[in-house]
Coordinates of C-alpha atoms in Angstrom, one line a residue:
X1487 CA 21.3 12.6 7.6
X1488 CA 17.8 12.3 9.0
X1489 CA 15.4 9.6 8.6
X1490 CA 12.3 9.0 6.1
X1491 CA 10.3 6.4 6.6
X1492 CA 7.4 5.0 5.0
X1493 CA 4.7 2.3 5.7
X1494 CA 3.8 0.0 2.7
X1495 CA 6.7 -0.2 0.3
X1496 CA 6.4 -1.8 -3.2
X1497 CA 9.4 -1.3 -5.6
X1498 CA 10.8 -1.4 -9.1
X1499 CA 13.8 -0.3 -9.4
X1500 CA 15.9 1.5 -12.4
X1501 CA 19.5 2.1 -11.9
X1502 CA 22.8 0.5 -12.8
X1503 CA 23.5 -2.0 -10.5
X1504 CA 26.8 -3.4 -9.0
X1505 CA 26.9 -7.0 -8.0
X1506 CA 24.2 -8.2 -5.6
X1507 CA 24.8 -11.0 -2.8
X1508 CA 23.0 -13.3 -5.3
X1509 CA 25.7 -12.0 -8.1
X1510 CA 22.6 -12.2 -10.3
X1511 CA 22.8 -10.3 -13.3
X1512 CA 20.6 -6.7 -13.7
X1513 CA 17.4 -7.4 -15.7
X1514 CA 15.8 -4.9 -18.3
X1515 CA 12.0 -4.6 -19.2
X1516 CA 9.7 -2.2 -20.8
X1517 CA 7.3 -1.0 -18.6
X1518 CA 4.1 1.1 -19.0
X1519 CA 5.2 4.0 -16.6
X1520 CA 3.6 4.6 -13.7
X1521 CA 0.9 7.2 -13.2
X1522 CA 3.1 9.1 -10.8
X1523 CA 5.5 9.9 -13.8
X1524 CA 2.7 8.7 -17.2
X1525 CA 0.6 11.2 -16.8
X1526 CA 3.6 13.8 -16.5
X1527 CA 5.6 12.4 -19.9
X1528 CA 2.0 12.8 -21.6
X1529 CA 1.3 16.8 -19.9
X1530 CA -2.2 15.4 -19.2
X1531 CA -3.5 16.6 -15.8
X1532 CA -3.2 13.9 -13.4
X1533 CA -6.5 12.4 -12.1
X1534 CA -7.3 13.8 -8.3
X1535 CA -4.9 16.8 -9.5
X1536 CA -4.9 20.8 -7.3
X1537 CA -8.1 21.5 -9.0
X1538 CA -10.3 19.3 -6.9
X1539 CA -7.9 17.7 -4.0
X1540 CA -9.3 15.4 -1.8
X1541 CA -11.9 14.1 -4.1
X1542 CA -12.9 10.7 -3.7
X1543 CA -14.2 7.9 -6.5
X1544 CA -17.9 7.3 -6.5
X1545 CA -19.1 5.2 -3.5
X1546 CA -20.4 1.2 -3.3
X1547 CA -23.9 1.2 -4.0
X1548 CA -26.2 1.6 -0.4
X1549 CA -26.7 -1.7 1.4
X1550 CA -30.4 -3.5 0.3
X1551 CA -33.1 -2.4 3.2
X1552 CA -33.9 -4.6 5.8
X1553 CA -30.8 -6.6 5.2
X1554 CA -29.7 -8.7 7.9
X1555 CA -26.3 -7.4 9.1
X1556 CA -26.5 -3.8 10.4
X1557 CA -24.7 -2.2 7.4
X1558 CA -22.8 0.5 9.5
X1559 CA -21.7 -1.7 12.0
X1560 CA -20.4 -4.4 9.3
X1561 CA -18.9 -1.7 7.0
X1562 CA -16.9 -0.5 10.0
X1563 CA -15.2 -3.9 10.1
X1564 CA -13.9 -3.6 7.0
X1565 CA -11.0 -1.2 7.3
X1566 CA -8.1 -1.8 4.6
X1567 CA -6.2 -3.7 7.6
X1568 CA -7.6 -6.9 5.6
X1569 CA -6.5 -8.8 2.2
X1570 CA -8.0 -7.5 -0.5
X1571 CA -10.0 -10.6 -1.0
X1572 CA -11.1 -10.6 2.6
X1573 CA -11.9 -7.1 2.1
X1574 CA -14.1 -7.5 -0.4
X1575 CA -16.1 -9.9 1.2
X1576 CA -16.4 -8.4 4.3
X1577 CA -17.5 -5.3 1.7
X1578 CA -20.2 -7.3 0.0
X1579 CA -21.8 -9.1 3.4
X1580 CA -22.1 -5.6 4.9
X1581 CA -24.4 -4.4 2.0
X1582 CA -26.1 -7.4 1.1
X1583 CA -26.3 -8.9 4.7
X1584 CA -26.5 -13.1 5.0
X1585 CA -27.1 -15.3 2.1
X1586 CA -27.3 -18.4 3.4
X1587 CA -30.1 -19.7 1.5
X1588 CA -28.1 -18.8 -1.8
X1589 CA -25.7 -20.0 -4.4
X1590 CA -22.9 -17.9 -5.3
X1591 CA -21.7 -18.3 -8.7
X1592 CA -19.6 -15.6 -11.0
X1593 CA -19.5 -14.7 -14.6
X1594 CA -15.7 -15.0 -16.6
X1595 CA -13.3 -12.6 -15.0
X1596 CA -12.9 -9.6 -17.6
X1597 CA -9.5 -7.9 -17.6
X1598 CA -7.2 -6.9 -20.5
X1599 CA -4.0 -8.5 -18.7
X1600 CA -2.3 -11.8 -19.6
X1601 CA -3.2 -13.9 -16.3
X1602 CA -2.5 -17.1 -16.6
X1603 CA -4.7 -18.0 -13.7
X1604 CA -7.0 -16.2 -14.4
X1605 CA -10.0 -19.1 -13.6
X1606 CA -8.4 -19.8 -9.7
X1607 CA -8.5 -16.3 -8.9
X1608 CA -12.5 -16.3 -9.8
X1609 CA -12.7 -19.2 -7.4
X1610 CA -11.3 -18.1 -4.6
X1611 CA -12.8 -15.1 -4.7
X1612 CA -16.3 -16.8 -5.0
X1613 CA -15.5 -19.1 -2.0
X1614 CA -14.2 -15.6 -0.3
X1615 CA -17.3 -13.8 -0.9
X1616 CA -19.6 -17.5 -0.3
X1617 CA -17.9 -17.7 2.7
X1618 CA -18.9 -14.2 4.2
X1619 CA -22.2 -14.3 2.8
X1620 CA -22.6 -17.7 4.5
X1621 CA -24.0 -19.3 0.9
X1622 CA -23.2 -22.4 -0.7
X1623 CA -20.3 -21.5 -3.7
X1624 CA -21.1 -23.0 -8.0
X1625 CA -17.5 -24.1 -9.1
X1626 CA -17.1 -22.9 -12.5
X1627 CA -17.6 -19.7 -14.8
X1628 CA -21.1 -19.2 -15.6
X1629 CA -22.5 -17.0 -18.2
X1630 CA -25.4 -14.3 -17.1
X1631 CA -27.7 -16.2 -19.5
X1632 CA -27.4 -19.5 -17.7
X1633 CA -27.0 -18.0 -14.3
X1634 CA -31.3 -18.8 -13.5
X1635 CA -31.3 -22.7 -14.9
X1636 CA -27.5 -23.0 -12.9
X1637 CA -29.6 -21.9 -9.9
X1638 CA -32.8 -23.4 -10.7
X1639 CA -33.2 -25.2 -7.3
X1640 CA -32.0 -22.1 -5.0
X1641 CA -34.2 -19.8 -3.0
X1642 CA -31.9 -17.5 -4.6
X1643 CA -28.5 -16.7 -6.2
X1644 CA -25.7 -14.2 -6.1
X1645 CA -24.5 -13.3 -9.6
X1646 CA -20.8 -12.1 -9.1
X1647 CA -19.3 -10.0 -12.5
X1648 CA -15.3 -9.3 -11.9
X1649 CA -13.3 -6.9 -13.8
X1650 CA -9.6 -6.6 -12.8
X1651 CA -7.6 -3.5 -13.3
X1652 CA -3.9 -2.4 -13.1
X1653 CA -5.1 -1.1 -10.5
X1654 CA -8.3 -2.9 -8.6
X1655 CA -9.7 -5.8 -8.6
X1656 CA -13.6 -4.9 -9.3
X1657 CA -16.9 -6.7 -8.1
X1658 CA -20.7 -6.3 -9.0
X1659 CA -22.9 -8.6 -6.7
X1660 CA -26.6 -9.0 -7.4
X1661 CA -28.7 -11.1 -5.8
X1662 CA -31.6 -13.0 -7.9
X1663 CA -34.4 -15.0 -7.0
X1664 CA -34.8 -17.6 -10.1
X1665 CA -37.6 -17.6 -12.1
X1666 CA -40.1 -20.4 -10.6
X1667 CA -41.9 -22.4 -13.5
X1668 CA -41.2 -24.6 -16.7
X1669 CA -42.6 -22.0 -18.9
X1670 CA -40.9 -18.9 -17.6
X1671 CA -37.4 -20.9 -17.4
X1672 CA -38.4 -22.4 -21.4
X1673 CA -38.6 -18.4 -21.9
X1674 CA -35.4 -17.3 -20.2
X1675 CA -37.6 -14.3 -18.3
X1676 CA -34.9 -12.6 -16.5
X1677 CA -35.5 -11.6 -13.2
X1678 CA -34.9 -8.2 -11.7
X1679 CA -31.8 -8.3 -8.9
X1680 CA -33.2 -7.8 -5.0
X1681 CA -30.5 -6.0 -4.3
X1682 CA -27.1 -4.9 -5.8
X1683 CA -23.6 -4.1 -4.3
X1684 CA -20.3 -3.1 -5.5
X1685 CA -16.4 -3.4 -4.0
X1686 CA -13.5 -2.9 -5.0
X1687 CA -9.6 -3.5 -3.8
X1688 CA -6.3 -2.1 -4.7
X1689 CA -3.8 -5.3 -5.7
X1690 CA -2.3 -6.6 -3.2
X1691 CA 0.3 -9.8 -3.2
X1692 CA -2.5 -12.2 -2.5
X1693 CA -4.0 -11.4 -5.7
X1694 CA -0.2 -10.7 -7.8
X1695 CA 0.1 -14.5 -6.8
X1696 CA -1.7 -15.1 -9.7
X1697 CA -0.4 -12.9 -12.1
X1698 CA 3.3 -13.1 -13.8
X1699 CA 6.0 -12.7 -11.2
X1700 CA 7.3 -8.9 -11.2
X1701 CA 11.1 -9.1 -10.9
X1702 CA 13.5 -6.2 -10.0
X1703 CA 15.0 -4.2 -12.7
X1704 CA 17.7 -1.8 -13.5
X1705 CA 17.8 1.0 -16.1
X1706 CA 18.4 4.8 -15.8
X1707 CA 16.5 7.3 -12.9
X1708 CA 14.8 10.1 -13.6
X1709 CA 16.1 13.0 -12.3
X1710 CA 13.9 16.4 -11.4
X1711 CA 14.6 19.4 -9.4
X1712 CA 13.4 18.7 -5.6
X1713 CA 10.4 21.2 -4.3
X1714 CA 12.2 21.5 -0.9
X1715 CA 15.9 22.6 -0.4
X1716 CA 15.9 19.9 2.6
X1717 CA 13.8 16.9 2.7
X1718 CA 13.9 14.9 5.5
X1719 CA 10.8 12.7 4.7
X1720 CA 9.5 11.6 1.6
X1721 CA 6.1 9.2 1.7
X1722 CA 3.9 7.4 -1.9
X1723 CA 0.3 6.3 -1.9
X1724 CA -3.0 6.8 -3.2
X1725 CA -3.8 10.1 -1.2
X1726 CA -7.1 11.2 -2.6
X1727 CA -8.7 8.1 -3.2
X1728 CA -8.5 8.2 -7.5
X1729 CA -6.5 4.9 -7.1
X1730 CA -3.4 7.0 -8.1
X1731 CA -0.6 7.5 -6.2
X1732 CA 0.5 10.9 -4.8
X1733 CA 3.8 12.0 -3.7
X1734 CA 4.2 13.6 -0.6
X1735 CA 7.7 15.3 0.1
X1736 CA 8.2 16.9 3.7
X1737 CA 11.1 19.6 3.9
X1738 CA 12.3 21.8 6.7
X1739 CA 10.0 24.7 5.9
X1740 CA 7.4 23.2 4.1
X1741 CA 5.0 19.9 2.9
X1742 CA 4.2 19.5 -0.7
X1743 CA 2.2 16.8 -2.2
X1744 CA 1.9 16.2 -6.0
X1745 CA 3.3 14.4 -8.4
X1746 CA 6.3 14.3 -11.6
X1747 CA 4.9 15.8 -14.7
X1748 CA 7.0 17.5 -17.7
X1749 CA 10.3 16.8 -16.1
X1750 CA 9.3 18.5 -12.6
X1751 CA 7.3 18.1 -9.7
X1752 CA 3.9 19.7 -9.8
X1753 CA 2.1 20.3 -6.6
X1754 CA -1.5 19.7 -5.7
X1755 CA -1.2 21.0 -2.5
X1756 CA 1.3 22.8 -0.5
X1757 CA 1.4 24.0 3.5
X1758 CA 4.2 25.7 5.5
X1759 CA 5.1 24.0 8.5
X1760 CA 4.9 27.5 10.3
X1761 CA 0.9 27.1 9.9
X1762 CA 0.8 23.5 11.3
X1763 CA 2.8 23.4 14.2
X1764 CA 5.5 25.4 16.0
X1765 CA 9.0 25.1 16.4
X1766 CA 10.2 21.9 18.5
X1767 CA 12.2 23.2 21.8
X1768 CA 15.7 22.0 20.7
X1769 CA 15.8 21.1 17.3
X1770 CA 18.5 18.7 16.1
X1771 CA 21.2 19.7 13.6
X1772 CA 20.5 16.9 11.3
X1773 CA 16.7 16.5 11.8
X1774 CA 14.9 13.2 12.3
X1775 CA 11.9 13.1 9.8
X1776 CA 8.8 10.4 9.2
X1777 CA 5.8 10.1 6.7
X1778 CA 3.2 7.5 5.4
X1779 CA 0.3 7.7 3.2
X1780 CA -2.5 5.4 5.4
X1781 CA -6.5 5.1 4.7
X1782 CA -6.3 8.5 2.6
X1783 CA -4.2 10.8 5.2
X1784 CA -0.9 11.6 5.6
X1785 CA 0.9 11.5 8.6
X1786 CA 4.1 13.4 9.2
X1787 CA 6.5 14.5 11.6
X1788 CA 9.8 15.9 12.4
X1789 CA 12.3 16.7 14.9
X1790 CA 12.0 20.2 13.8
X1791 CA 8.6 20.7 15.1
X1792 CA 6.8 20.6 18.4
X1793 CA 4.4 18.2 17.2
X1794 CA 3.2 15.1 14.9
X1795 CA 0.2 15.4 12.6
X1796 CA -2.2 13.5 10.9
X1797 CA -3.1 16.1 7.3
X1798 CA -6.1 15.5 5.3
X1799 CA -5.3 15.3 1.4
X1800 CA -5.5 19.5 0.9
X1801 CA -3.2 19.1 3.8
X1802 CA -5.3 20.7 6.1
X1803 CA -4.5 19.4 9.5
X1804 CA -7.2 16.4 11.1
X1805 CA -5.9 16.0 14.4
X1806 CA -2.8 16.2 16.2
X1807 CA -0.6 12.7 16.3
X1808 CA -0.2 11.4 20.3
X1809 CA 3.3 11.4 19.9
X1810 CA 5.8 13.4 17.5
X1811 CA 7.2 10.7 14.9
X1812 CA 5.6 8.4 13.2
X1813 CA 6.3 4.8 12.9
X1814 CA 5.0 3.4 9.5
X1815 CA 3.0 0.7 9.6
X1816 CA 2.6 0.8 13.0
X1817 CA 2.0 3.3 15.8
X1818 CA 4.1 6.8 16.9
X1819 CA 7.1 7.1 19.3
X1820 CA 8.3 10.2 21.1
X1821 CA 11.7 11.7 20.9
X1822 CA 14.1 11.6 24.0
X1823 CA 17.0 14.4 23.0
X1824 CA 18.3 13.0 19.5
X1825 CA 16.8 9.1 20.4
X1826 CA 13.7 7.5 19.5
X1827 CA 11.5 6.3 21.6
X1828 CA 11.9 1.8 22.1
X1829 CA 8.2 1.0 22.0
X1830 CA 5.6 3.1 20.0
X1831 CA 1.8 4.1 21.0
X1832 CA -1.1 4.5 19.2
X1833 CA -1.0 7.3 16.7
X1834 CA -4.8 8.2 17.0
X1835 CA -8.0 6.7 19.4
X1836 CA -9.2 5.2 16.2
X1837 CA -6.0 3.6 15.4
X1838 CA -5.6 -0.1 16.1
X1839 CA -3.5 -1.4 19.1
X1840 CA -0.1 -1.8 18.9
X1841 CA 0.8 -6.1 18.3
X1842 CA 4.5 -6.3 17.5
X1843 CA 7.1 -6.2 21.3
X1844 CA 9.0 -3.0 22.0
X1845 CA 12.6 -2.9 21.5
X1846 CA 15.5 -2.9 24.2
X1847 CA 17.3 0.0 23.4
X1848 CA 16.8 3.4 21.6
X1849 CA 17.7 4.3 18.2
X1850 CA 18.1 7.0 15.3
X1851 CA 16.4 5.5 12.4
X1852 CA 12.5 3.1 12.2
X1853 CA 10.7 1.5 9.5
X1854 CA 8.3 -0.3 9.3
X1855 CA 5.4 -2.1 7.3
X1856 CA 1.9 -3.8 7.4
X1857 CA 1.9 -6.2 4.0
X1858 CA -0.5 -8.8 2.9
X1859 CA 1.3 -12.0 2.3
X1860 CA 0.1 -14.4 -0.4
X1861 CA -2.1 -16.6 1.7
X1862 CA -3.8 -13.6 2.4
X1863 CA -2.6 -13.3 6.0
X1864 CA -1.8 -9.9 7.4
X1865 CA 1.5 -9.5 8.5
X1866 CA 3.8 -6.7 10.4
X1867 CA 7.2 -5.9 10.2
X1868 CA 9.7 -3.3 11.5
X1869 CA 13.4 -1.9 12.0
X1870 CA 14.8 0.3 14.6
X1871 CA 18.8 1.0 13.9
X1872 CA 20.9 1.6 16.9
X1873 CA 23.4 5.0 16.0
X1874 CA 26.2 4.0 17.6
X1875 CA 25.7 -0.3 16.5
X1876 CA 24.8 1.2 13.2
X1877 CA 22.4 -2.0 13.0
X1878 CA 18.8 -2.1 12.0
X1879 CA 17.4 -5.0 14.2
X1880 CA 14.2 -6.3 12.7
X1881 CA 11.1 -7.7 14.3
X1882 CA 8.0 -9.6 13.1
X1883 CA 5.2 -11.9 14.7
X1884 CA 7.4 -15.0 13.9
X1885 CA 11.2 -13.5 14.8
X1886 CA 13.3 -11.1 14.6
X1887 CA 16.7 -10.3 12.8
X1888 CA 19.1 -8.0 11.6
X1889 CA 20.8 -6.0 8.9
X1890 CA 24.5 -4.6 9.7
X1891 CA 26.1 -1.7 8.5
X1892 CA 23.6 0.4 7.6
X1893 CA 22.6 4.3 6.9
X1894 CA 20.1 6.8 8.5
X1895 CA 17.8 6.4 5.8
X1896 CA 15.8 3.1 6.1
X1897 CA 12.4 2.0 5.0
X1898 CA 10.8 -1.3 4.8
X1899 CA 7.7 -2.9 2.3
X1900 CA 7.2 -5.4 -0.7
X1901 CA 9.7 -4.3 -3.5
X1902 CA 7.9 -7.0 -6.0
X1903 CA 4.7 -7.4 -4.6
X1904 CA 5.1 -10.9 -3.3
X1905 CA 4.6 -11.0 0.1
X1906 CA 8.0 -10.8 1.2
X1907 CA 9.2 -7.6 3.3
X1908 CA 12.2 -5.8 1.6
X1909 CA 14.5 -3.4 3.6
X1910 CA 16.3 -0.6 1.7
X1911 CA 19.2 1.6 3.1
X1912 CA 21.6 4.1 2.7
X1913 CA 24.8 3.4 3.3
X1914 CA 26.7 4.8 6.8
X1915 CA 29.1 7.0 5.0
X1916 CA 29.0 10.8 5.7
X1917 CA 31.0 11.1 1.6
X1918 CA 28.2 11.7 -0.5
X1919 CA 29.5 10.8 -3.5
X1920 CA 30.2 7.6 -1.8
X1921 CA 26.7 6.9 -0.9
X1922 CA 24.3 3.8 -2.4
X1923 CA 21.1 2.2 -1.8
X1924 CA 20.9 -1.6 -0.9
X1925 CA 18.3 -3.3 -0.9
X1926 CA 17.6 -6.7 1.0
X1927 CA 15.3 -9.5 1.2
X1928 CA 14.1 -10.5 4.5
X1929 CA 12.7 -14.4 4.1
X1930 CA 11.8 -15.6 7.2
X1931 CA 13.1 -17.6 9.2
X1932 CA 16.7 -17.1 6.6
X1933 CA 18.0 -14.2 7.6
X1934 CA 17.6 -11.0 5.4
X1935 CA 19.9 -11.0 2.1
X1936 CA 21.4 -8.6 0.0
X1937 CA 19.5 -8.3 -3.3
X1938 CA 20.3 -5.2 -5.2
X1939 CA 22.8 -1.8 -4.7
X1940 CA 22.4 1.5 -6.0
X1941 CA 24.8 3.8 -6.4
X1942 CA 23.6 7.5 -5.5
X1943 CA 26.4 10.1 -5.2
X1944 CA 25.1 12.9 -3.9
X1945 CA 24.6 12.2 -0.4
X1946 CA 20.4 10.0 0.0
X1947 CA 18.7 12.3 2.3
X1948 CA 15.1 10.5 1.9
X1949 CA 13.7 7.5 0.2
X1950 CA 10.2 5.8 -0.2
X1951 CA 8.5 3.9 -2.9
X1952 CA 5.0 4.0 -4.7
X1953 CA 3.0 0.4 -4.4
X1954 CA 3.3 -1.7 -7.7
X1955 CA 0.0 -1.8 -9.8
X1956 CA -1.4 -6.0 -11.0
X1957 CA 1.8 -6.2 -14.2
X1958 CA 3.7 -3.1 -13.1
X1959 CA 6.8 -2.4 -10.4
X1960 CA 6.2 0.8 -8.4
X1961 CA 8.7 3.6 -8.7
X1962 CA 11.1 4.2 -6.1
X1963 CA 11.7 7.8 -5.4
X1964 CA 14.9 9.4 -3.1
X1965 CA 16.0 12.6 -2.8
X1966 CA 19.2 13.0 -3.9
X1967 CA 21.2 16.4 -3.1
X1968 CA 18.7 18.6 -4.5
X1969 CA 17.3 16.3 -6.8
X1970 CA 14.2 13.9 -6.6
X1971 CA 15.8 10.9 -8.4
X1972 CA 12.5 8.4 -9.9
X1973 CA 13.6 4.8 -10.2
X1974 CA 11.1 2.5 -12.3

């Protein structure tokens, strides 16, 4: 079997289930489906869909002239490597530059969820944003029409209004100088904003911590015919920027990228691998394949081919990967004959530098993932299984471990979207119709623990997962013999 791999994993799953190591019993829920399979159920043409690939939501409004931060420089900062609250901070301070004579205050948090914490989210994510402007922070909702006596003895104030989404969480900042005078405050004359700015953030597990907990179900998959007679790579994510995901399946002749509708997979875009890169000198027999959906690009390789690439969202190739496979999450490593490399490089110049230690020894499978815990703190994680130990060993910033007895397809990411890594993997069984896909926990400093198996005769050739949206679990999606089975 080869290897798929993906980079931020965040999974629901839908499948009987035999017993897990926790012997807990399988749960059942009704879910709003995802928009990787919804809008397919419904016929209605996906948002982002072939006719207009690559097309990105409208941007933030343009930072305030003269403000003091240089906006490009400061906007450059804020790559999605942050939490989503610290991302939309950094977001709001490089368009509206420093505060510091202001009071930060925000309106009631409008959503159409049940979030029981609804309040504490607001406040932290008015002492976020305070703290980046460098403003003084108004505990407490306030309504628009008190905002100017609220801020009655500041230069000025920052007005935030917060609208969270299944998908986003939404900010509108404008900044107000309050009206000076008994009179004009006795006549609530609103002021005009100075300046306006607008973020947003997908959900990320800082933010689910306040939501209801997302637990991991079992029900039937969804079956549908696979686009490519061999996959060896199969990566989920929000491709083309309509906060959506996309699914991108690699195969031996070809790249497709689409997603589930009426029963089948529709692509938005398709490219033979003849027209990206050439033929790799000695191809293996059971190819060694690698994908992730990162910033809006896909990157991709296989043993198959000469080299690794980085594809824009028509799949149009951007630039050419500085080694052949890569490692999700994280960097690229080279192939050496049928092993992969121990320690991985930068994918790209513009990629950031490699922080987790290389391994010791070579192996056949990697995974790996870059999750926001819920303090908010970046973390990375990753696997590298040894063929012949048939062991992933695992590595983080705080340890390491490992998972025994396990298959050549492995990924790693949040299955429930709280902070904790998952690793999933086939079983090490060449009998398809013996094959399964278990899933573990991975709490540090406990080693990682068997949470749920699947079983999946057919022979699992390729597995990844799409990210979970604020009261939904993401879909988990492997192919299957010929089939793309759809777990939710």
């Amino acid at each position: 079997m080869g290897s798929s791999l993906i980079g931020v994993l965040v999974l629901g799953f839908g499948m009987a289930l035999s017993a897990s190591a926790h012997g807990a019993a399988p749960i059942t829920a009704r879910m709003t489906p995802s928009p990787l399979i919804a809008q397919a159920a419904s016929g209605a043409a996906p948002p982002g869909s072939a006719s207009a690939p690559g097309k990105t939501p409208d941007a933030p409004a343009s930072p305030t002239p003269g403000a003091a931060d240089p906006p490009s420089d400061q906007a450059a900062a804020c790559k999605d490597t942050k939490s989503a609250l610290g991302g939309l901070g950094c977001e709001l301070r490089a368009a509206l530059g420093a505060q510091s004579a202001a009071l930060v205050m925000h309106g009631e948090l409008v959503t159409d969820l049940t979030i029981p914490r609804s309040e504490a989210l607001a406040a932290r994510l008015t002492r976020v944003v305070a703290g980046a402007l460098g403003a003084r922070v108004h505990s407490g909702a306030v309504p628009r029409g008190a905002a100017e006596l609220t801020a009655r003895s500041a230069r000025r104030f920052v007005y935030l209004e917060l609208r969270l989404t299944r998908h986003a969480l939404e900010v509108s900042a404008d900044v107000y100088e309050p009206a000076r005078g008994f009179w004009a405050r006795v006549r609530a004359e609103a002021s005009e904003p100075k300046a306006h700015a607008f973020a947003t953030r997908p959900i990320d597990a800082e933010l689910r911590s306040f939501l209801p907990s997302l637990p991991l179900v079992a029900s039937a998959p969804l079956k549908v015919p696979s686009p490519e007679a061999e996959v060896v790579a199969l990566a989920c994510g929000d491709l083309d920027g309509d906060q959506a995901p996309e699914l991108a399946v690699v195969g031996r002749g070809a790249i497709q990228v689409g997603r589930v509708r009426g029963g089948r997979f529709v692509a938005s875009a398709s490219r033979p691998w003849r027209a990206l890169s050439p033929l790799a000198p000695a191809p293996l027999r059971e190819p060694i394949g690698s994908a992730r959906i990162q910033s809006g690009l896909l990157d991709v390789g296989s043993s198959d081919r000469a080299r690794g690439l980085r594809l824009n969202p028509d799949l149009s190739p951007r630039l050419t990967l500085a080694a052949p496979i890569p490692w999700p999450g994280h960097g690229c490593v080279n192939l050496y004959e049928h092993w992969l490399g121990r320690e991985e490089v930068a994918c790209a110049p513009e990629d950031d530098s490699i922080s987790l230690p290389g391994y010791d020894h070579r192996g056949d499978t990697l995974a790996g993932a870059r999750l926001v815990d819920a303090e908010g703190r970046l973390r990375s994680f990753r696997a590298l299984r040894g063929a012949s130990t048939r062991r992933a060993d695992l590595k983080s910033e705080r340890g390491t471990a490992s998972v025994p007895e396990v298959g050549a397809q492995l990924t790693m990411g949040d299955l429930d979207g709280d902070g904790v890594p998952e690793i999933v993997a086939s079983l090490p069984t060449r009998v398809a119709k013996d094959d399964a896909l278990v899933v573990y926990s991975w709490r540090e400093p406990s080693p990682p623990k068997e949470r749920l198996r699947l079983p999946a005769p057919g022979g699992v050739r390729a597995v990844t997962a799409c990210p979970a949206e604020a009261t939904q679990r993401g879909v988990v999606v492997a192919a299957v013999g010929s089939e793309l089975w759809l777990f939710q």
